[in-house]
Short mmCIF file of C-alpha atoms in Angstrom, two decimals:
data_model
loop_
_atom_site.label_atom_id
_atom_site.label_comp_id
_atom_site.label_asym_id
_atom_site.label_seq_id
_atom_site.Cartn_x
_atom_site.Cartn_y
_atom_site.Cartn_z
CA MET A 88 50.75 58.13 -12.00
CA ARG A 89 53.59 56.88 -11.40
CA ILE A 90 56.23 57.15 -14.44
CA VAL A 91 60.00 56.12 -14.32
CA VAL A 92 62.13 57.81 -17.41
CA CYS A 93 65.34 55.60 -17.72
CA ILE A 94 69.06 57.70 -18.17
CA LYS A 95 71.72 57.63 -19.47
CA GLN A 96 74.87 58.98 -18.87
CA VAL A 97 78.28 59.73 -21.72
CA PRO A 98 81.10 60.58 -22.29
CA ALA A 99 80.21 64.62 -23.67
CA THR A 100 81.38 63.99 -26.58
CA ASP A 101 84.50 66.64 -27.01
CA ASP A 102 85.65 64.17 -24.49
CA ALA A 103 84.81 60.32 -25.76
CA LYS A 104 88.01 57.58 -25.84
CA ILE A 105 87.57 54.34 -27.35
CA ASP A 106 89.60 51.28 -25.43
CA PRO A 107 91.64 49.64 -28.28
CA VAL A 108 91.64 46.39 -26.82
CA THR A 109 88.06 46.16 -24.44
CA LYS A 110 86.56 48.22 -27.77
CA ARG A 111 84.62 49.49 -24.82
CA ILE A 112 84.42 53.28 -24.05
CA VAL A 113 87.15 54.63 -21.45
CA ARG A 114 85.23 56.16 -18.36
CA GLU A 115 87.57 56.74 -16.33
CA GLY A 116 89.00 61.25 -16.49
CA MET A 117 86.26 61.73 -19.13
CA LYS A 118 83.47 64.16 -18.82
CA ALA A 119 80.59 62.79 -18.18
CA VAL A 120 77.84 64.26 -19.13
CA LEU A 121 74.01 63.44 -19.06
CA ASN A 122 72.28 62.12 -22.22
CA PRO A 123 71.43 64.39 -24.84
CA PHE A 124 68.26 62.97 -25.73
CA ASP A 125 67.46 62.19 -21.91
CA LEU A 126 66.64 65.09 -21.19
CA TYR A 127 63.74 65.84 -23.55
CA ALA A 128 62.08 62.10 -21.84
CA VAL A 129 62.67 63.63 -18.76
CA GLU A 130 61.01 66.78 -19.45
CA GLU A 131 58.06 65.17 -20.97
CA GLY A 132 57.63 62.75 -18.08
CA VAL A 133 57.84 65.90 -15.49
CA ARG A 134 55.48 67.98 -18.36
CA LEU A 135 53.42 64.87 -17.61
CA LYS A 136 53.37 64.71 -13.92
CA GLU A 137 52.09 68.56 -13.34
CA GLU A 138 49.65 67.93 -15.85
CA PHE A 139 48.47 65.04 -14.46
CA GLY A 140 49.72 64.41 -10.66
CA GLY A 141 51.47 62.03 -10.32
CA THR A 142 55.42 61.16 -9.96
CA VAL A 143 57.87 61.31 -11.87
CA VAL A 144 61.21 58.77 -11.07
CA ALA A 145 64.63 58.57 -12.26
CA VAL A 146 66.50 55.52 -13.39
CA THR A 147 69.84 54.29 -14.62
CA MET A 148 72.66 51.68 -14.44
CA GLY A 149 76.49 52.94 -14.40
CA PRO A 150 79.53 53.74 -12.43
CA PRO A 151 79.04 55.47 -9.01
CA SER A 152 79.61 59.21 -11.21
CA ALA A 153 76.55 58.33 -13.01
CA GLU A 154 75.00 59.98 -9.42
CA LYS A 155 75.75 63.07 -10.61
CA ALA A 156 72.63 62.91 -14.18
CA LEU A 157 70.66 61.66 -11.55
CA ARG A 158 70.90 64.31 -9.53
CA GLU A 159 70.39 66.72 -13.03
CA CYS A 160 67.27 64.72 -13.28
CA LEU A 161 66.46 65.88 -9.49
CA SER A 162 67.30 69.31 -10.61
CA LEU A 163 65.03 69.18 -13.42
CA GLY A 164 61.81 68.29 -11.84
CA CYS A 165 62.22 64.08 -11.16
CA ASP A 166 60.58 63.41 -7.15
CA GLU A 167 63.18 60.24 -6.81
CA ALA A 168 66.38 58.43 -8.57
CA TYR A 169 67.92 55.15 -8.10
CA LEU A 170 71.66 53.85 -9.94
CA LEU A 171 71.82 50.49 -10.57
CA SER A 172 75.53 50.35 -9.72
CA ASP A 173 77.88 47.33 -9.15
CA ARG A 174 80.72 45.61 -10.96
CA ALA A 175 78.76 42.87 -12.02
CA TYR A 176 76.45 45.44 -13.89
CA GLY A 177 80.23 46.07 -15.72
CA GLY A 178 80.33 45.03 -19.53
CA SER A 179 76.42 45.01 -19.81
CA ASP A 180 75.11 44.21 -23.79
CA THR A 181 71.84 46.42 -24.39
CA TRP A 182 70.06 43.41 -24.42
CA ALA A 183 71.37 43.45 -20.39
CA THR A 184 71.36 46.82 -19.58
CA SER A 185 67.42 46.73 -20.71
CA TYR A 186 66.77 43.34 -18.21
CA ALA A 187 68.34 44.99 -15.21
CA LEU A 188 67.07 48.23 -15.88
CA ALA A 189 63.31 46.06 -16.26
CA LYS A 190 63.63 44.85 -13.26
CA GLY A 191 64.88 48.45 -11.61
CA ILE A 192 62.12 49.45 -12.33
CA ALA A 193 59.88 46.47 -11.27
CA LYS A 194 61.03 47.44 -7.77
CA ILE A 195 60.00 51.08 -7.82
CA GLY A 196 56.79 49.33 -8.84
CA ASP A 197 53.54 50.51 -10.01
CA ALA A 198 55.20 52.38 -13.06
CA ASP A 199 51.92 53.43 -15.64
CA LEU A 200 54.56 54.84 -17.73
CA VAL A 201 58.67 54.34 -19.01
CA ILE A 202 60.33 56.91 -21.09
CA CYS A 203 63.52 57.27 -22.55
CA GLY A 204 65.69 59.37 -25.21
CA LYS A 205 65.45 58.13 -28.56
CA GLN A 206 69.14 56.48 -27.98
CA ALA A 207 72.17 57.66 -26.48
CA VAL A 208 74.66 58.99 -28.08
CA ASP A 209 78.12 57.02 -27.34
CA GLY A 210 76.23 53.03 -28.14
CA ASP A 211 73.98 55.56 -30.37
CA THR A 212 72.05 51.57 -30.77
CA ALA A 213 68.20 52.43 -29.36
CA GLN A 214 68.36 49.39 -28.44
CA VAL A 215 67.27 49.85 -24.57
CA GLY A 216 64.22 51.31 -24.50
CA PRO A 217 62.64 48.21 -26.78
CA GLY A 218 64.69 46.31 -24.39
CA ILE A 219 63.25 47.35 -21.09
CA ALA A 220 59.27 46.73 -22.62
CA ALA A 221 60.37 43.77 -23.94
CA HIS A 222 61.67 42.80 -20.53
CA LEU A 223 58.98 43.44 -19.11
CA ASP A 224 56.14 43.01 -22.00
CA TRP A 225 54.69 45.75 -22.18
CA GLN A 226 53.36 47.46 -25.22
CA GLN A 227 55.78 49.98 -26.78
CA CYS A 228 56.01 53.29 -28.86
CA THR A 229 60.10 54.54 -30.98
CA TYR A 230 60.45 58.22 -31.67
CA VAL A 231 57.85 59.92 -29.94
CA SER A 232 57.62 62.96 -30.82
CA LYS A 233 54.13 64.12 -29.57
CA VAL A 234 51.86 63.02 -26.40
CA LEU A 235 47.86 63.69 -28.01
CA SER A 236 46.08 62.44 -24.36
CA PHE A 237 47.00 60.28 -21.14
CA ASP A 238 44.84 58.36 -18.90
CA CYS A 239 45.57 55.70 -16.81
CA ASN A 240 44.61 53.21 -19.03
CA GLU A 241 45.98 54.82 -22.31
CA LEU A 242 48.43 56.35 -23.58
CA VAL A 243 48.00 57.97 -27.39
CA ALA A 244 51.24 59.60 -28.88
CA GLU A 245 52.42 60.31 -32.60
CA ARG A 246 56.33 59.07 -33.74
CA MET A 247 58.22 60.37 -36.40
CA ASN A 248 58.87 58.14 -39.13
CA GLU A 249 60.22 58.35 -42.45
CA ALA A 250 57.59 59.63 -44.56
CA GLY A 251 56.20 61.45 -41.37
CA SER A 252 54.32 60.35 -38.61
CA ASP A 253 51.59 58.08 -37.15
CA ARG A 254 48.62 57.87 -34.47
CA VAL A 255 49.31 55.04 -32.05
CA ALA A 256 47.19 54.61 -28.95
CA LEU A 257 49.17 51.96 -26.06
CA THR A 258 47.85 50.33 -23.18
CA LEU A 259 48.78 51.67 -20.12
CA PRO A 260 51.58 50.39 -18.69
CA ALA A 261 53.82 51.14 -21.82
CA VAL A 262 57.13 52.55 -22.71
CA LEU A 263 58.30 55.55 -24.68
CA THR A 264 61.50 56.73 -26.73
CA VAL A 265 60.95 60.37 -27.75
CA VAL A 266 62.60 62.27 -29.86
CA LYS A 267 63.55 66.07 -29.70
CA ASP A 268 60.80 67.97 -31.79
CA ILE A 269 59.05 66.63 -28.93
CA ASN A 270 59.58 69.42 -26.01
CA GLN A 271 62.53 72.11 -25.22
CA PRO A 272 64.11 70.98 -21.83
CA ARG A 273 63.53 73.44 -18.65
CA VAL A 274 66.40 75.02 -17.26
CA PRO A 275 66.64 74.87 -13.39
CA SER A 276 66.93 76.93 -11.23
CA LEU A 277 70.01 77.69 -8.76
CA ARG A 278 66.89 76.32 -5.90
CA SER A 279 66.45 73.72 -7.71
CA VAL A 280 69.83 72.50 -8.09
CA LEU A 281 71.11 72.34 -4.13
CA ALA A 282 68.45 70.89 -3.64
CA SER A 283 69.27 67.69 -5.95
CA LEU A 284 72.83 67.86 -4.12
CA GLU A 285 71.09 67.55 -1.16
CA ALA A 286 68.56 64.38 -2.00
CA GLU A 287 69.98 60.43 -1.23
CA ILE A 288 69.77 58.63 -4.32
CA PRO A 289 70.04 54.83 -3.44
CA VAL A 290 72.10 52.42 -4.82
CA TRP A 291 71.03 49.51 -5.92
CA LYS A 292 73.04 46.32 -6.34
CA PRO A 293 71.46 42.80 -8.70
CA ALA A 294 70.18 41.47 -5.00
CA ASP A 295 68.45 44.50 -4.59
CA ILE A 296 66.30 44.74 -7.75
CA GLY A 297 66.08 40.85 -8.10
CA ALA A 298 68.49 39.52 -11.25
CA ASP A 299 69.99 37.47 -12.18
CA VAL A 300 73.81 37.80 -12.51
CA ASP A 301 74.15 35.39 -15.37
CA LYS A 302 71.85 38.03 -17.12
CA ILE A 303 73.83 40.60 -16.36
CA GLY A 304 77.81 41.62 -17.29
CA LEU A 305 79.70 40.78 -19.98
CA ASN A 306 79.71 37.65 -20.44
CA PRO A 307 75.93 37.20 -20.39
CA SER A 308 75.71 39.86 -22.93
CA PRO A 309 75.18 38.21 -26.60
CA THR A 310 76.30 41.17 -28.21
CA ARG A 311 80.13 41.26 -29.64
CA VAL A 312 82.34 44.25 -30.36
CA VAL A 313 84.27 42.53 -33.13
CA LYS A 314 85.96 45.43 -34.34
CA THR A 315 85.56 49.56 -33.89
CA ALA A 316 86.99 52.31 -36.47
CA PRO A 317 86.59 55.58 -36.80
CA PRO A 318 84.41 56.80 -39.84
CA PRO A 319 86.50 57.62 -42.89
CA PRO A 320 86.98 61.43 -42.97
CA ARG A 321 85.29 63.19 -45.06
CA SER A 322 85.84 63.83 -48.27
CA GLY A 323 85.04 68.26 -50.03
CA GLU A 324 86.42 70.99 -50.83
CA THR A 325 86.60 74.30 -49.82
CA LEU A 326 86.26 77.28 -52.13
CA HIS A 327 86.62 80.81 -51.26
CA ILE A 328 83.72 83.39 -53.16
CA SER A 329 85.00 87.20 -53.38
CA GLY A 330 83.88 89.39 -54.84
CA ASP A 331 81.00 92.13 -53.55
CA ALA A 332 77.58 91.08 -52.81
CA ALA A 333 74.84 90.13 -55.55
CA GLN A 334 78.99 88.82 -57.12
CA ALA A 335 79.31 85.79 -54.21
CA ALA A 336 75.83 84.90 -54.35
CA ALA A 337 75.98 84.52 -58.08
CA ALA A 338 79.40 83.00 -58.51
CA LEU A 339 77.36 80.34 -55.08
CA ALA A 340 74.37 80.06 -57.15
CA ALA A 341 76.34 79.29 -60.04
CA LYS A 342 78.47 76.68 -58.17
CA LEU A 343 74.92 74.67 -56.57
CA THR A 344 73.85 74.31 -60.12
CA GLN A 345 77.15 73.08 -61.25
CA LEU A 346 76.86 70.26 -57.92
CA GLY A 347 73.34 69.53 -58.84
CA PHE A 348 72.14 71.02 -55.73
CA THR A 349 69.77 73.92 -57.85
CA GLU A 350 68.43 73.50 -61.41
CA GLY A 351 69.39 76.88 -61.96
CA LYS A 352 67.77 79.39 -63.61
CA MET B 220 75.48 103.19 -13.92
CA GLN B 221 78.24 106.53 -14.39
CA GLY B 222 79.03 106.53 -10.86
CA GLN B 223 79.55 110.20 -9.11
CA ALA B 224 80.43 113.22 -10.63
CA GLY B 225 84.29 113.79 -11.23
CA LYS B 226 85.73 109.89 -10.51
CA ARG B 227 86.26 107.33 -12.57
CA THR B 228 84.22 104.59 -12.23
CA PHE B 229 84.20 100.83 -13.69
CA GLU B 230 81.54 98.38 -14.38
CA VAL B 231 83.04 94.82 -13.76
CA GLU B 232 82.04 91.91 -15.18
CA ILE B 233 81.41 88.82 -13.14
CA ILE B 234 80.78 85.17 -15.06
CA PRO B 235 78.29 83.44 -11.80
CA PRO B 236 78.84 79.73 -11.69
CA LYS B 237 78.05 76.62 -13.91
CA HIS B 238 75.83 74.44 -14.38
CA ALA B 239 78.23 71.63 -15.12
CA SER B 240 80.10 72.84 -12.46
CA ASP B 241 81.67 70.37 -9.87
CA LYS B 242 81.85 73.23 -6.93
CA ILE B 243 78.66 75.06 -6.90
CA PRO B 244 79.21 76.01 -3.17
CA ALA B 245 82.50 77.35 -4.02
CA ASP B 246 81.93 78.72 -6.80
CA LEU B 247 78.68 80.96 -5.31
CA GLN B 248 80.93 81.94 -2.27
CA LEU B 249 83.93 83.21 -5.48
CA PHE B 250 81.21 85.10 -6.81
CA ALA B 251 79.79 86.42 -3.28
CA ASP B 252 82.89 87.85 -2.44
CA LYS B 253 84.09 88.88 -5.83
CA TYR B 254 80.19 90.93 -6.30
CA LYS B 255 80.61 92.79 -2.50
CA ARG B 256 84.09 93.86 -3.07
CA VAL B 257 83.11 95.44 -6.71
CA MET B 258 80.04 97.34 -4.26
CA ASP B 259 82.00 98.59 -1.93
CA SER B 260 84.38 100.17 -3.96
CA GLY B 261 81.48 101.56 -5.22
CA PHE B 262 81.64 99.97 -9.56
CA THR B 263 78.72 98.24 -10.29
CA VAL B 264 78.79 94.44 -11.18
CA CYS B 265 78.10 92.94 -14.79
CA ILE B 266 76.68 89.58 -14.33
CA THR B 267 76.23 87.26 -17.77
CA ASP B 268 73.87 85.55 -19.16
CA ASN B 269 74.94 81.58 -19.81
CA ALA B 270 78.45 83.19 -21.68
CA MET B 271 79.86 81.42 -24.81
CA GLY B 272 76.36 79.78 -24.69
CA LEU B 273 77.58 77.86 -21.44
CA LEU B 274 74.69 77.01 -19.26
CA ALA B 275 75.42 78.76 -15.63
CA PHE B 276 72.58 80.36 -13.59
CA GLN B 277 70.85 83.65 -13.56
CA GLY B 278 72.64 86.39 -12.09
CA HIS B 279 69.89 87.64 -9.85
CA GLU B 280 69.17 84.40 -8.79
CA CYS B 281 72.51 84.23 -7.66
CA ILE B 282 72.07 87.43 -5.46
CA GLU B 283 68.66 85.94 -4.06
CA TYR B 284 69.74 82.94 -2.59
CA LEU B 285 73.53 84.46 -1.80
CA GLY B 286 70.88 87.44 -0.07
CA LEU B 287 73.48 89.98 -1.70
CA PRO B 288 72.74 94.35 -1.19
CA VAL B 289 71.23 95.69 -4.77
CA LYS B 290 72.01 98.81 -5.58
CA PRO B 291 69.95 99.63 -8.36
CA GLU B 292 72.70 101.81 -9.91
CA GLN B 293 75.83 99.50 -9.04
CA LEU B 294 74.04 96.55 -10.70
CA SER B 295 74.03 95.58 -14.42
CA ILE B 296 72.38 92.36 -15.27
CA HIS B 297 72.72 90.75 -19.24
CA LEU B 298 70.07 89.86 -21.27
CA ASN B 299 70.00 87.90 -24.01
CA THR B 300 67.82 85.57 -26.91
CA PHE B 301 68.17 82.56 -25.24
CA HIS B 302 65.77 82.87 -22.78
CA SER B 303 61.99 80.47 -23.48
CA LYS B 304 59.00 83.32 -23.02
CA ALA B 305 58.58 81.75 -19.45
CA ASP B 306 61.86 82.05 -17.93
CA LEU B 307 62.59 85.82 -19.95
CA VAL B 308 59.13 86.80 -17.54
CA LYS B 309 59.77 85.32 -14.61
CA LEU B 310 63.56 86.95 -14.59
CA LEU B 311 62.53 90.00 -15.37
CA ASP B 312 60.21 90.66 -12.63
CA ASP B 313 62.02 89.03 -10.12
CA CYS B 314 64.02 91.17 -11.32
CA ASN B 315 62.04 94.23 -10.89
CA ALA B 316 61.26 92.86 -7.62
CA MET B 317 64.91 93.23 -6.24
CA GLY B 318 65.32 96.32 -7.45
CA VAL B 319 67.06 95.70 -10.61
CA ARG B 320 66.94 98.70 -12.94
CA ASN B 321 69.96 98.39 -15.38
CA PHE B 322 70.18 95.18 -17.84
CA LEU B 323 72.75 94.93 -21.21
CA ILE B 324 70.24 93.47 -23.49
CA ILE B 325 72.24 90.87 -26.06
CA SER B 326 71.77 89.04 -29.22
CA GLY B 327 73.74 85.93 -27.21
CA ASP B 328 75.30 82.66 -28.04
CA GLY B 329 73.10 79.71 -28.13
CA SER B 330 73.95 76.13 -27.59
CA ASP B 331 71.72 72.90 -28.12
CA ARG B 332 70.18 73.37 -24.64
CA LEU B 333 69.00 76.62 -25.03
CA PRO B 334 65.87 77.75 -25.74
CA LYS B 335 65.46 80.42 -28.53
CA LEU B 336 64.11 83.35 -27.81
CA GLN B 337 60.43 83.25 -30.56
CA PRO B 338 59.51 86.31 -32.48
CA HIS B 339 55.38 85.97 -31.51
CA GLU B 340 57.00 85.61 -28.56
CA VAL B 341 58.63 88.85 -28.06
CA GLU B 342 55.91 90.84 -30.66
CA ALA B 343 58.11 90.89 -33.21
CA GLU B 344 56.69 90.98 -36.83
CA GLY B 345 58.34 90.40 -40.31
CA THR B 346 61.66 88.79 -38.95
CA ALA B 347 63.13 85.71 -38.55
CA SER B 348 64.18 84.99 -35.66
CA VAL B 349 64.87 88.01 -32.28
CA THR B 350 67.56 89.91 -31.69
CA SER B 351 69.04 92.08 -29.36
CA VAL B 352 66.94 95.06 -30.87
CA GLU B 353 63.15 92.90 -30.71
CA LEU B 354 63.96 91.93 -27.13
CA LEU B 355 64.86 95.51 -25.77
CA ALA B 356 61.89 96.77 -28.39
CA TRP B 357 59.74 93.87 -26.15
CA ILE B 358 60.95 94.58 -22.66
CA LYS B 359 60.97 98.52 -23.45
CA LYS B 360 56.91 98.38 -24.05
CA HIS B 361 56.46 95.56 -20.79
CA TYR B 362 58.52 96.90 -18.26
CA PRO B 363 59.26 100.69 -19.46
CA GLN B 364 60.94 101.21 -15.50
CA PHE B 365 64.00 99.82 -16.65
CA LYS B 366 67.66 101.37 -18.45
CA LEU B 367 67.99 99.00 -20.75
CA GLY B 368 71.74 99.05 -22.67
CA VAL B 369 73.08 97.90 -26.10
CA ALA B 370 75.83 96.50 -27.52
CA PHE B 371 78.47 98.44 -30.05
CA ASN B 372 81.08 95.81 -32.26
CA PRO B 373 83.74 97.56 -33.46
CA TYR B 374 85.07 94.67 -36.30
CA GLU B 375 82.02 94.68 -37.65
CA PRO B 376 81.72 96.21 -41.49
CA PRO B 377 80.52 99.84 -40.03
CA GLU B 378 77.81 100.42 -42.31
CA ASP B 379 75.88 97.06 -40.78
CA GLU B 380 77.13 98.14 -37.42
CA PHE B 381 76.13 101.68 -37.33
CA GLU B 382 72.48 101.03 -39.15
CA LYS B 383 72.11 97.92 -36.21
CA MET B 384 72.58 100.56 -33.16
CA GLU B 385 70.38 103.09 -34.74
CA ARG B 386 67.27 99.84 -34.87
CA LYS B 387 68.54 99.57 -30.81
CA ILE B 388 69.00 103.50 -30.06
CA ALA B 389 65.35 104.09 -32.12
CA ALA B 390 64.58 100.49 -29.52
CA GLY B 391 64.96 101.95 -26.53
CA ALA B 392 68.79 101.60 -25.42
CA SER B 393 70.38 104.14 -23.46
CA PHE B 394 73.38 102.89 -23.41
CA ILE B 395 76.12 101.38 -25.17
CA VAL B 396 78.63 98.91 -24.19
CA THR B 397 81.68 98.22 -27.10
CA GLN B 398 83.73 94.92 -27.60
CA PRO B 399 86.91 95.66 -26.01
CA ILE B 400 89.94 98.14 -27.69
CA ILE B 401 93.11 98.07 -26.40
CA GLU B 402 93.85 101.74 -28.37
CA LYS B 403 92.20 104.45 -29.50
CA ASN B 404 89.33 103.27 -32.39
CA ALA B 405 88.88 104.73 -35.09
CA ILE B 406 85.08 103.25 -35.37
CA VAL B 407 84.15 104.06 -31.62
CA ASP B 408 85.47 107.26 -32.00
CA GLU B 409 82.74 107.48 -35.06
CA LEU B 410 80.30 106.20 -32.50
CA LEU B 411 80.57 108.54 -29.47
CA GLU B 412 80.38 111.79 -32.35
CA LYS B 413 77.37 109.98 -33.77
CA TYR B 414 75.56 109.60 -29.99
CA PRO B 415 77.11 112.23 -27.49
CA ASP B 416 74.10 111.91 -25.54
CA VAL B 417 74.33 108.37 -24.95
CA PRO B 418 76.92 106.89 -22.34
CA VAL B 419 79.66 104.82 -23.96
CA ILE B 420 80.74 102.55 -22.19
CA ILE B 421 84.67 101.31 -23.29
CA GLU B 422 85.51 97.21 -22.25
CA ALA B 423 88.88 97.17 -21.99
CA TRP B 424 90.01 93.55 -21.68
CA MET B 425 91.87 92.58 -18.27
CA SER B 426 93.05 89.59 -20.01
CA LYS B 427 97.10 88.87 -20.52
CA LYS B 428 96.18 86.25 -22.81
CA LEU B 429 95.65 88.64 -25.75
CA HIS B 430 95.23 85.77 -28.20
CA LEU B 431 91.76 85.19 -26.55
CA LEU B 432 90.40 88.66 -28.71
CA SER B 433 91.04 86.39 -32.18
CA ASP B 434 87.20 85.62 -32.54
CA ALA B 435 86.08 89.30 -31.56
CA VAL B 436 88.23 90.56 -33.30
CA GLY B 437 88.04 88.56 -37.04
CA TYR B 438 91.56 87.93 -37.15
CA THR B 439 94.06 85.85 -35.99
CA ILE B 440 96.40 87.41 -32.88
CA PRO B 441 99.33 85.29 -32.45
CA GLU B 442 99.55 82.93 -28.57
CA ASP B 443 102.64 84.36 -27.72
CA THR B 444 101.61 88.66 -28.14
CA PRO B 445 102.27 90.06 -25.58
CA PHE B 446 99.45 92.50 -23.80
CA ASP B 447 100.39 94.11 -21.03
CA PRO B 448 96.01 95.35 -19.94
CA LEU B 449 96.87 97.45 -16.69
CA THR B 450 99.19 99.75 -18.76
CA THR B 451 95.85 99.49 -21.30
CA LEU B 452 93.52 100.58 -19.06
CA GLU B 453 95.64 103.41 -17.90
CA GLN B 454 95.81 104.42 -21.41
CA LEU B 455 92.81 104.25 -22.78
CA LEU B 456 91.90 106.65 -19.88
CA GLU B 457 93.25 109.13 -20.69
CA ILE B 458 92.18 108.59 -24.38
CA TYR B 459 88.23 108.19 -23.62
CA PRO B 460 87.81 110.54 -20.79
CA GLN B 461 84.39 110.77 -21.61
CA CYS B 462 83.47 107.46 -21.14
CA GLY B 463 83.01 104.92 -18.66
CA PHE B 464 84.80 101.53 -18.75
CA TYR B 465 83.55 97.70 -18.62
CA LEU B 466 86.75 95.65 -17.61
CA SER B 467 85.66 91.87 -18.71
CA ILE B 468 87.67 88.99 -16.95
CA LEU B 469 89.40 91.02 -14.64
CA GLY B 470 91.82 89.65 -12.40
CA PHE B 471 90.67 89.82 -9.04
CA LYS B 472 93.68 89.26 -6.84
CA THR B 473 96.44 90.66 -9.56
CA GLN B 474 95.04 93.41 -10.73
CA TYR B 475 91.32 94.43 -8.55
CA GLY B 476 94.03 97.38 -6.03
CA ARG B 477 95.62 98.67 -8.96
CA VAL B 478 92.30 98.95 -10.34
CA GLU B 479 90.53 100.87 -7.90
CA GLU B 480 93.58 103.33 -7.58
CA LEU B 481 92.59 104.21 -11.01
CA ALA B 482 89.60 105.56 -9.65
CA GLY B 483 91.15 106.86 -6.29
CA ILE B 484 89.60 104.69 -4.19
CA THR B 485 92.20 103.53 -0.90
CA LYS B 486 92.34 100.89 0.69
CA GLY B 487 89.80 101.55 3.16
CA GLY B 488 87.26 102.07 0.22
CA ASP B 489 86.53 105.38 0.47
CA ALA B 490 87.51 107.96 -2.41
CA GLN B 491 90.42 110.58 -2.65
#
């Protein structure tokens, strides 16, 4: 069983900056972390490996500094890691990125399952996982909150929807995107982190994975970021309630009723 | 943990390397240097547990990896409620095997990255979340060989804090470490009167940046507030001669030598 986990290094949410001209994230000099949702993808891959055997491979596309996020995956239990890094990949949108990752997954070979976080917290598109499935022509299931069964031919998963959940059976190989409810990511040990620092992480350029350079990078990407703007400031007011606990609770209850959040007595 | 009779001794806080560090090997070396220096002074090394909710390596795994000596009476490890049950058990078992005996049990600061112990995992009935009280009671039951301490916050409403302390003592706490104080504190005095048989260790703030204490004390301390930590420590030592002292954010280059002098230690490491 071979599981590939696709991850992304993203700006730490307290450190993100947007280039006013290109409307893209300024990655130079920023604090970068492993996309929080991808931690759950890695954990699920490692848990499935621990239960059913096999290997877990982490892969990402990004600048050379993204290697750090891959080392974190290794510290968490992944067996191998690959970095797709080259100027030619720069500016790729979700479609071009998922194409490159699909080519990388094909190069890794013999994957039974691909797991992604449900979305990256920088772009928030949730498109790369489904895009990989489309490029590979594999079945996919998004927003997975539980893997119910897993064998060589089929995986049964529970996926979240607006009304509750669906139970979905997929023929392998397949692609999953996972939500935070699926597990609790482990905390790596000192020894596993130190071992990850010594690991070799191959860097693959487009030619290494057989990627068509006319399908990656900024120009071939069908998406154009026309405009970005900060969200409008939140409206609201702060209400300080004085008095002892009983008085304050009564005043709070009355205010919530007045605002329509409760029906009152 | 109180050191030899008749001498002042200190509990010195050391923060293990953080997972996010870009220089973990260098951070480990610094950790080892500080650890050995505190041990050599005869003081107690106190190692934090994911302080401020920031993911850091566990003290015991750093000690084990670095091959540092474990002197049970000179080592205290913080343990909070933000662990998985499996990690908690492994940590306690590993510490037990290494000879660690002293733990400071605190509720701790969480983060999205840290799991939180659930009540059923520590056999806690009738509570929605695990606090230091439930964690301490569970450890006391399953690891009776450990000596467990708890925190005391003189800046919380006294009625609540003393009620909580009653529960902590009832659960098995055998020493108390206060939040930092910088002068004689009436609530700490009350604590000392209330628990004359329980060792109380007073935390002394060793940073010149007193305003960093704003969150702990619950009001804003202006950034330009002048503060001399060493002079304050000397005053506290006189005010509370019966207490041990916990030193956080201690400057090893600028302050440690003076702290050794206050303990009556000469440069060679011997007590006078």
